[in-house]
Short mmCIF file of N, CA and C in Angstrom, two decimals:
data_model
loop_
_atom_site.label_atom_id
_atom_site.label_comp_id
_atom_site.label_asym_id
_atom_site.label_seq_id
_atom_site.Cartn_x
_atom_site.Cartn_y
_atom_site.Cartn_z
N UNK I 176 0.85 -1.19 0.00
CA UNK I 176 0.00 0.00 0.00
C UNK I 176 0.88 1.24 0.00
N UNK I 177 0.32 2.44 -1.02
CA UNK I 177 1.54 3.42 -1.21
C UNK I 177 0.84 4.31 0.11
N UNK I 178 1.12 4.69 1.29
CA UNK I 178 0.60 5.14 2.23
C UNK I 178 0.82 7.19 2.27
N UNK I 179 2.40 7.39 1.81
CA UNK I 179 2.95 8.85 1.24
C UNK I 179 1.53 10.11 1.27
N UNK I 180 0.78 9.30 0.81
CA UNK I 180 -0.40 10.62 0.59
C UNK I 180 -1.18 10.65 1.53
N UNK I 181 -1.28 9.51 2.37
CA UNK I 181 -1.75 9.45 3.25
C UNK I 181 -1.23 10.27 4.64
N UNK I 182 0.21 10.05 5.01
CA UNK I 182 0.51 10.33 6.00
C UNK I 182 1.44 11.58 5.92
N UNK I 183 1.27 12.34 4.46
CA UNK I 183 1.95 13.35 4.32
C UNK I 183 1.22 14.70 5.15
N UNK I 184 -0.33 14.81 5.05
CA UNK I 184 -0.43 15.77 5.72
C UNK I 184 -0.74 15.66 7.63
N UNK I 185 -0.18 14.57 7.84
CA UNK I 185 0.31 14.15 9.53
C UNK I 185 1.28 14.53 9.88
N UNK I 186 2.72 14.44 9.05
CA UNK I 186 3.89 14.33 9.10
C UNK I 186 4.46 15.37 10.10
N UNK I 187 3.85 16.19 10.66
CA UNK I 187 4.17 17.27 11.88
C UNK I 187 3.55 16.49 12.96
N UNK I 188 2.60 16.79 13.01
CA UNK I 188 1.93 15.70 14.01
C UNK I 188 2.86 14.35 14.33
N UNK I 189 3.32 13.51 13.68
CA UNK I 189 3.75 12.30 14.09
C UNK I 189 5.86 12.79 14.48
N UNK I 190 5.80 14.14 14.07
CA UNK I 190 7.27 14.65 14.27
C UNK I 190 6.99 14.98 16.28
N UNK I 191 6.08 15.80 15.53
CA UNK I 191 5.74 16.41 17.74
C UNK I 191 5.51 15.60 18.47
N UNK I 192 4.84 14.48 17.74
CA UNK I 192 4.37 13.62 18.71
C UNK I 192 5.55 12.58 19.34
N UNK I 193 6.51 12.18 18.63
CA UNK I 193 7.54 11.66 19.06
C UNK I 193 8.48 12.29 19.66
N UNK I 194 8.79 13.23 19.06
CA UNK I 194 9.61 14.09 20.09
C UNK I 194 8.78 14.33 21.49
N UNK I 195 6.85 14.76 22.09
CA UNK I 195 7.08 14.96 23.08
C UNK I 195 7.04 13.39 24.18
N UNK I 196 7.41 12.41 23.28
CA UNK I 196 7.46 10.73 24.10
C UNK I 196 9.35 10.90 24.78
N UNK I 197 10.31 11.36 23.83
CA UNK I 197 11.08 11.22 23.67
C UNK I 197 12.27 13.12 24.38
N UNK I 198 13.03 12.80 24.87
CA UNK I 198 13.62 14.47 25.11
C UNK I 198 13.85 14.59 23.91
N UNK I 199 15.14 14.58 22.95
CA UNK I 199 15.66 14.40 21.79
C UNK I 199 15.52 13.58 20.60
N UNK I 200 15.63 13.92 19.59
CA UNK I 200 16.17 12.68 18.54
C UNK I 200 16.24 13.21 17.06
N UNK I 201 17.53 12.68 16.87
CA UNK I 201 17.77 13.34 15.64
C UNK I 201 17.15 12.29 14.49
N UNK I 202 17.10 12.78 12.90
CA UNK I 202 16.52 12.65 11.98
C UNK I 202 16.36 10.68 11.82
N UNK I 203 17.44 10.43 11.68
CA UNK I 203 17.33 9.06 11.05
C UNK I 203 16.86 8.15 12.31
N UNK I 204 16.82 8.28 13.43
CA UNK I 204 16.04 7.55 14.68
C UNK I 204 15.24 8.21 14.95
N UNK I 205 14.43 9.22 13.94
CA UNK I 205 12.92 9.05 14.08
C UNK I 205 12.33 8.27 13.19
N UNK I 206 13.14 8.52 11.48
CA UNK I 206 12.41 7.58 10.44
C UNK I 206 12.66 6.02 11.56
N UNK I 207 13.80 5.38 11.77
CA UNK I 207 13.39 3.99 12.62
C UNK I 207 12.57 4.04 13.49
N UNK I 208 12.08 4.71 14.17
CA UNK I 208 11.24 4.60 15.36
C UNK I 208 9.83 4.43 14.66
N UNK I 209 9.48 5.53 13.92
CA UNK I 209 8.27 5.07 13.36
C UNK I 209 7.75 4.00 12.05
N UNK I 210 9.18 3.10 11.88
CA UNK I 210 9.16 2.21 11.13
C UNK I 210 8.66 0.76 12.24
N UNK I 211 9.65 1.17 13.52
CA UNK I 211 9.57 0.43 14.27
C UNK I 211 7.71 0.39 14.94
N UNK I 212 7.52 1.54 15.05
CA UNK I 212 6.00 1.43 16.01
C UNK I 212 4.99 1.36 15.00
N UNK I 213 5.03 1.70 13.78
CA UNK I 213 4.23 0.89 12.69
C UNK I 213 4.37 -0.49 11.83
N UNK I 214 5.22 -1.37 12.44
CA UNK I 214 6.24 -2.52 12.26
C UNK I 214 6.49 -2.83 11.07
N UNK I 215 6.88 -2.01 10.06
CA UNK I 215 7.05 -1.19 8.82
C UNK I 215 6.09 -0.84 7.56
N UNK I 216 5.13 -0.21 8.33
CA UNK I 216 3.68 0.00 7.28
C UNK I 216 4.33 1.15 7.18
N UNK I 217 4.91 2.39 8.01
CA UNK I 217 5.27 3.89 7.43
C UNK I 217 6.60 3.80 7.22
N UNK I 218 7.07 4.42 6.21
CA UNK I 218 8.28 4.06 5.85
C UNK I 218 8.62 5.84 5.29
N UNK I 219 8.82 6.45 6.48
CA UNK I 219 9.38 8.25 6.35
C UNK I 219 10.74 8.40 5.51
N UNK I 220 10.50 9.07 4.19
CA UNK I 220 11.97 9.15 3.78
C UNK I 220 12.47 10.58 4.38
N UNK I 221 13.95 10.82 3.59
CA UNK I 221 14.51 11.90 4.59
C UNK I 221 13.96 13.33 3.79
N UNK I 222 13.61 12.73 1.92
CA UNK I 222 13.01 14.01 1.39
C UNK I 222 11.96 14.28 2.08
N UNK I 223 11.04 13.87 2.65
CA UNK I 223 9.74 13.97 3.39
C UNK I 223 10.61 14.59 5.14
N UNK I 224 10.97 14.25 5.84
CA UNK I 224 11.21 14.24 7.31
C UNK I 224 11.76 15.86 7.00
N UNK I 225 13.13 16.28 6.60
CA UNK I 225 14.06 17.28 6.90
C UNK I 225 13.25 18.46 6.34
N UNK I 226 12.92 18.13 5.06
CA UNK I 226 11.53 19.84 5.12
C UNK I 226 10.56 19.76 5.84
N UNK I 227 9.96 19.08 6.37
CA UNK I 227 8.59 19.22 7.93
C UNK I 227 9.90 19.84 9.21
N UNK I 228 11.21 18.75 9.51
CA UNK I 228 11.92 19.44 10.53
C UNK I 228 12.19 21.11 10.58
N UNK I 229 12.85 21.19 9.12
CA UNK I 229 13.09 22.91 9.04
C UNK I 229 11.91 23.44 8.89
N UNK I 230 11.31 23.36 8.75
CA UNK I 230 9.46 24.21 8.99
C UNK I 230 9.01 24.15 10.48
N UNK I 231 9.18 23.20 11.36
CA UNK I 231 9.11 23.06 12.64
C UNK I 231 9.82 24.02 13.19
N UNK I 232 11.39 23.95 12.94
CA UNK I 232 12.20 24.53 13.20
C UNK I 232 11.73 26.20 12.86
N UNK I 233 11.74 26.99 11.77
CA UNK I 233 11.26 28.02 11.69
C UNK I 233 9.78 28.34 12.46
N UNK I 234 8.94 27.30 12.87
CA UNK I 234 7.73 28.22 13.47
C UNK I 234 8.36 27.84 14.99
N UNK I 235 9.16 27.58 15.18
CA UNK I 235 9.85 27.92 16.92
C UNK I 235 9.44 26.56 17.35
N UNK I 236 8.84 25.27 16.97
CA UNK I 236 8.43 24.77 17.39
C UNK I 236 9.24 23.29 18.00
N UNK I 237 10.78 23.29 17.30
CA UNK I 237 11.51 22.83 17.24
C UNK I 237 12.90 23.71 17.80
N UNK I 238 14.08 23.02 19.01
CA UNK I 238 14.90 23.54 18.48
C UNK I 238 16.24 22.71 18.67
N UNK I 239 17.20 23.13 18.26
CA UNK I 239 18.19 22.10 17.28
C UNK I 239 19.31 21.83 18.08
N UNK I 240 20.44 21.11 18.61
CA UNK I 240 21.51 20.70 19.50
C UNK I 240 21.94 20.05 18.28
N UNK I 241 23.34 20.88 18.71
CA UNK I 241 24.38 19.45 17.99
C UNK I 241 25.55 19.25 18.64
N UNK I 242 25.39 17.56 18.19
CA UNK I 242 26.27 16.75 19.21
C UNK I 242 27.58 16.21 18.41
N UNK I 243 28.76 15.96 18.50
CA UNK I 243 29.64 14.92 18.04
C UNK I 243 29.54 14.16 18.64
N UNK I 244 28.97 13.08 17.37
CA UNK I 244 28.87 11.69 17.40
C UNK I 244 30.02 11.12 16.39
N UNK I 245 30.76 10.06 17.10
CA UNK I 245 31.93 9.21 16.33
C UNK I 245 32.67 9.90 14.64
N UNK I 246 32.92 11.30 15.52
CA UNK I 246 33.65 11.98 14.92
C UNK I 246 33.08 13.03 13.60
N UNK I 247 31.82 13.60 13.91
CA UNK I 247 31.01 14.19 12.92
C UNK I 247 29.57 14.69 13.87
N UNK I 248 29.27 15.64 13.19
CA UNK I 248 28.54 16.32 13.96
C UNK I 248 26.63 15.93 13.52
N UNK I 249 25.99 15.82 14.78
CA UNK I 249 24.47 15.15 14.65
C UNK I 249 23.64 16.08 15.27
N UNK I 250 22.90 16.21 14.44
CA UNK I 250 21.53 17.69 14.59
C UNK I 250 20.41 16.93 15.55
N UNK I 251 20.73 16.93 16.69
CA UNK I 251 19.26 16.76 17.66
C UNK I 251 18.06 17.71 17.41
N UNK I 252 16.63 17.08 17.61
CA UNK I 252 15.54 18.54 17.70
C UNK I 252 15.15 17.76 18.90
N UNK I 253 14.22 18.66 19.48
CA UNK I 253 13.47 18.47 20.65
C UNK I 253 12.60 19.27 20.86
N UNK I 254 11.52 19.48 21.06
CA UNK I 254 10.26 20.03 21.33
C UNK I 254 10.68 21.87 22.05
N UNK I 255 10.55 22.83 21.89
CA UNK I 255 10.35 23.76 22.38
C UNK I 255 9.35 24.08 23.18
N UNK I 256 9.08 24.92 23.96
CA UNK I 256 7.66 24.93 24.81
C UNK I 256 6.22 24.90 24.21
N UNK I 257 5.89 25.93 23.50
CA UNK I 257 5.31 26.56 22.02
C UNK I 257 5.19 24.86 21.52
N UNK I 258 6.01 24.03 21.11
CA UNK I 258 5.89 22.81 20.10
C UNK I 258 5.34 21.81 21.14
N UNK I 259 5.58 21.78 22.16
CA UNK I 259 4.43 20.83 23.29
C UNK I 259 3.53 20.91 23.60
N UNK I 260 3.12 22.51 23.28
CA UNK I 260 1.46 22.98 23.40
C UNK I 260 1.68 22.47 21.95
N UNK I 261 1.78 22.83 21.16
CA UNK I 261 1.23 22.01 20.06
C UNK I 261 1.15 20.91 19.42
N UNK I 262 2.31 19.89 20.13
CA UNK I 262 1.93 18.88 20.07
C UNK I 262 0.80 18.32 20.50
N UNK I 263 0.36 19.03 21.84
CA UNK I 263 -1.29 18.17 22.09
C UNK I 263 -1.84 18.61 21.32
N UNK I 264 -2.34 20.08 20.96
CA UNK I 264 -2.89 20.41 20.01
C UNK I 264 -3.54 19.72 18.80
N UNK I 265 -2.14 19.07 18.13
CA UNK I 265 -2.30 18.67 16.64
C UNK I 265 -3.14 17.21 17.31
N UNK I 266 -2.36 16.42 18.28
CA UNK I 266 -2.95 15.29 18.22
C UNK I 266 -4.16 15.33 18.74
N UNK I 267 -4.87 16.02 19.18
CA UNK I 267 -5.92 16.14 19.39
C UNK I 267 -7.18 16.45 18.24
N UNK I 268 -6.74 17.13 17.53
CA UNK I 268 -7.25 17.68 15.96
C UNK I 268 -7.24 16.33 14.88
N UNK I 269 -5.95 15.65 15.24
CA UNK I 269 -5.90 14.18 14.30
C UNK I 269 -6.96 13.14 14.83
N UNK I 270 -7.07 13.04 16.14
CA UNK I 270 -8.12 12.34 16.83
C UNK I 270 -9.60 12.24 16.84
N UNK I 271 -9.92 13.98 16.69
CA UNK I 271 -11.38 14.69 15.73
C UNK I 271 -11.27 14.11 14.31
N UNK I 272 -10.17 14.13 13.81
CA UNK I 272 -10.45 13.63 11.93
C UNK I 272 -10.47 12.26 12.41
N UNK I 273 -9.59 11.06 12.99
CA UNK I 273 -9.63 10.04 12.85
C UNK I 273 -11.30 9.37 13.15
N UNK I 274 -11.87 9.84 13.91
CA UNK I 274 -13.12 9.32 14.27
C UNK I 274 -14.33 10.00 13.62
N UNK I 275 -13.85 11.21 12.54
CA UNK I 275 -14.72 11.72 11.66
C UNK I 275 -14.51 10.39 10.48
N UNK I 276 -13.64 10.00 10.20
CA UNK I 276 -13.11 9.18 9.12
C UNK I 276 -13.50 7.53 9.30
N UNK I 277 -13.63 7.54 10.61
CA UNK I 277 -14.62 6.15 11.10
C UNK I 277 -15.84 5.66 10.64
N UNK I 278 -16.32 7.48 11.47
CA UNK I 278 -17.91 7.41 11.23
C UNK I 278 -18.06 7.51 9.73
N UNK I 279 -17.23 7.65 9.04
CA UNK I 279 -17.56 7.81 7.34
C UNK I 279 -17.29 6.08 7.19
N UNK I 280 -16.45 5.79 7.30
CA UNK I 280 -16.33 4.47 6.78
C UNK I 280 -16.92 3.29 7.11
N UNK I 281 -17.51 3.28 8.80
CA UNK I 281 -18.19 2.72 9.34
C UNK I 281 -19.45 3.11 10.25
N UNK I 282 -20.69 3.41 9.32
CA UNK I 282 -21.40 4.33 9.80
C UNK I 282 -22.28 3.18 10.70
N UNK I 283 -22.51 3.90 11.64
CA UNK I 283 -23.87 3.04 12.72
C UNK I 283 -25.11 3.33 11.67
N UNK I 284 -25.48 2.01 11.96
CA UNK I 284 -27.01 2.04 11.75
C UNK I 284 -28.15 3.39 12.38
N UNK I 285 -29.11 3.72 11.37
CA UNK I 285 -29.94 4.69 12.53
C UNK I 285 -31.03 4.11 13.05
N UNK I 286 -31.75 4.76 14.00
CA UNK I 286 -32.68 3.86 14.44
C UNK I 286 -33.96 4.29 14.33
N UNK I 287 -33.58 5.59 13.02
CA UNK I 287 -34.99 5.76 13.21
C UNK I 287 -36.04 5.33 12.07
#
C-alpha cells in the first residue's frame, strides 16, 4: 500500500508527537522509530522528514543541539515549549479527523 499521501499531511503531528514521548532525537532515529511502532507499514523518507523538521524549526516549534557523534557532527531537535502545546494540540485535531473518518467508513445504523 503506497501510504505517502496518506501520511503526508500528519507528518508534523507524528514529528511532535515523538519528540514529546522522547527528550531528543535526531533525523534518522525518528524515520526507525516510526518504522519500528508501525512494524514497517510507514516508511518516512529523509526528502519527506528534513523539510517538515526545518518548517518546525522556523515556526519555533523545534529547536536544534548538535552533538559529536563518532567523529562528525548530529543535529538533535526536541520540542520547544510553544511545540508541546502544540503537540497536544495537533494530536488532538488528528483524533477529531480520525473518528470523523470512522464514522464515514463505518457508519452506525440509525434507528430511526
Amino acid at each position: 500500500m503506497s501510504n505517502s499521501k496518506l501520511y503526508k499531511g500528519s507528518l508534523s503531528t507524528i514529528i511532535l508527537q515523538l519528540l514529546s514521548k522522547e527528550d531528543k532525537m535526531y533525523g534518522y532515529e525518528m524515520t526507525q522509530r516510526v518504522k519500528e511502532l508501525t512494524k514497517g507499514e510507514l516508511n518516512i523518507t529523509e526528502g519527506a522528514l528534513y523539510p517538515a523538521l526545518h518548517k518546525l524549526e522556523a515556526d519555533n516549534l523545534l529547536e536544534v543541539e548538535m552533538k559529536k557523534v563518532d567523529n562528525r557532527l548530529r543535529k538533535y531537535y526536541k520540542l520547544t515549549q510553544k511545540g508541546a502545546t502544540e503537540s497536544v494540540s495537533k494530536l488532538e485535531e488528528l483524533e477529531r479527523f480520525m473518528q470523523t473518518m470512522n464514522g464515514l467508513i463505518n457508519p452506525k445504523p440509525s434507528l430511526g
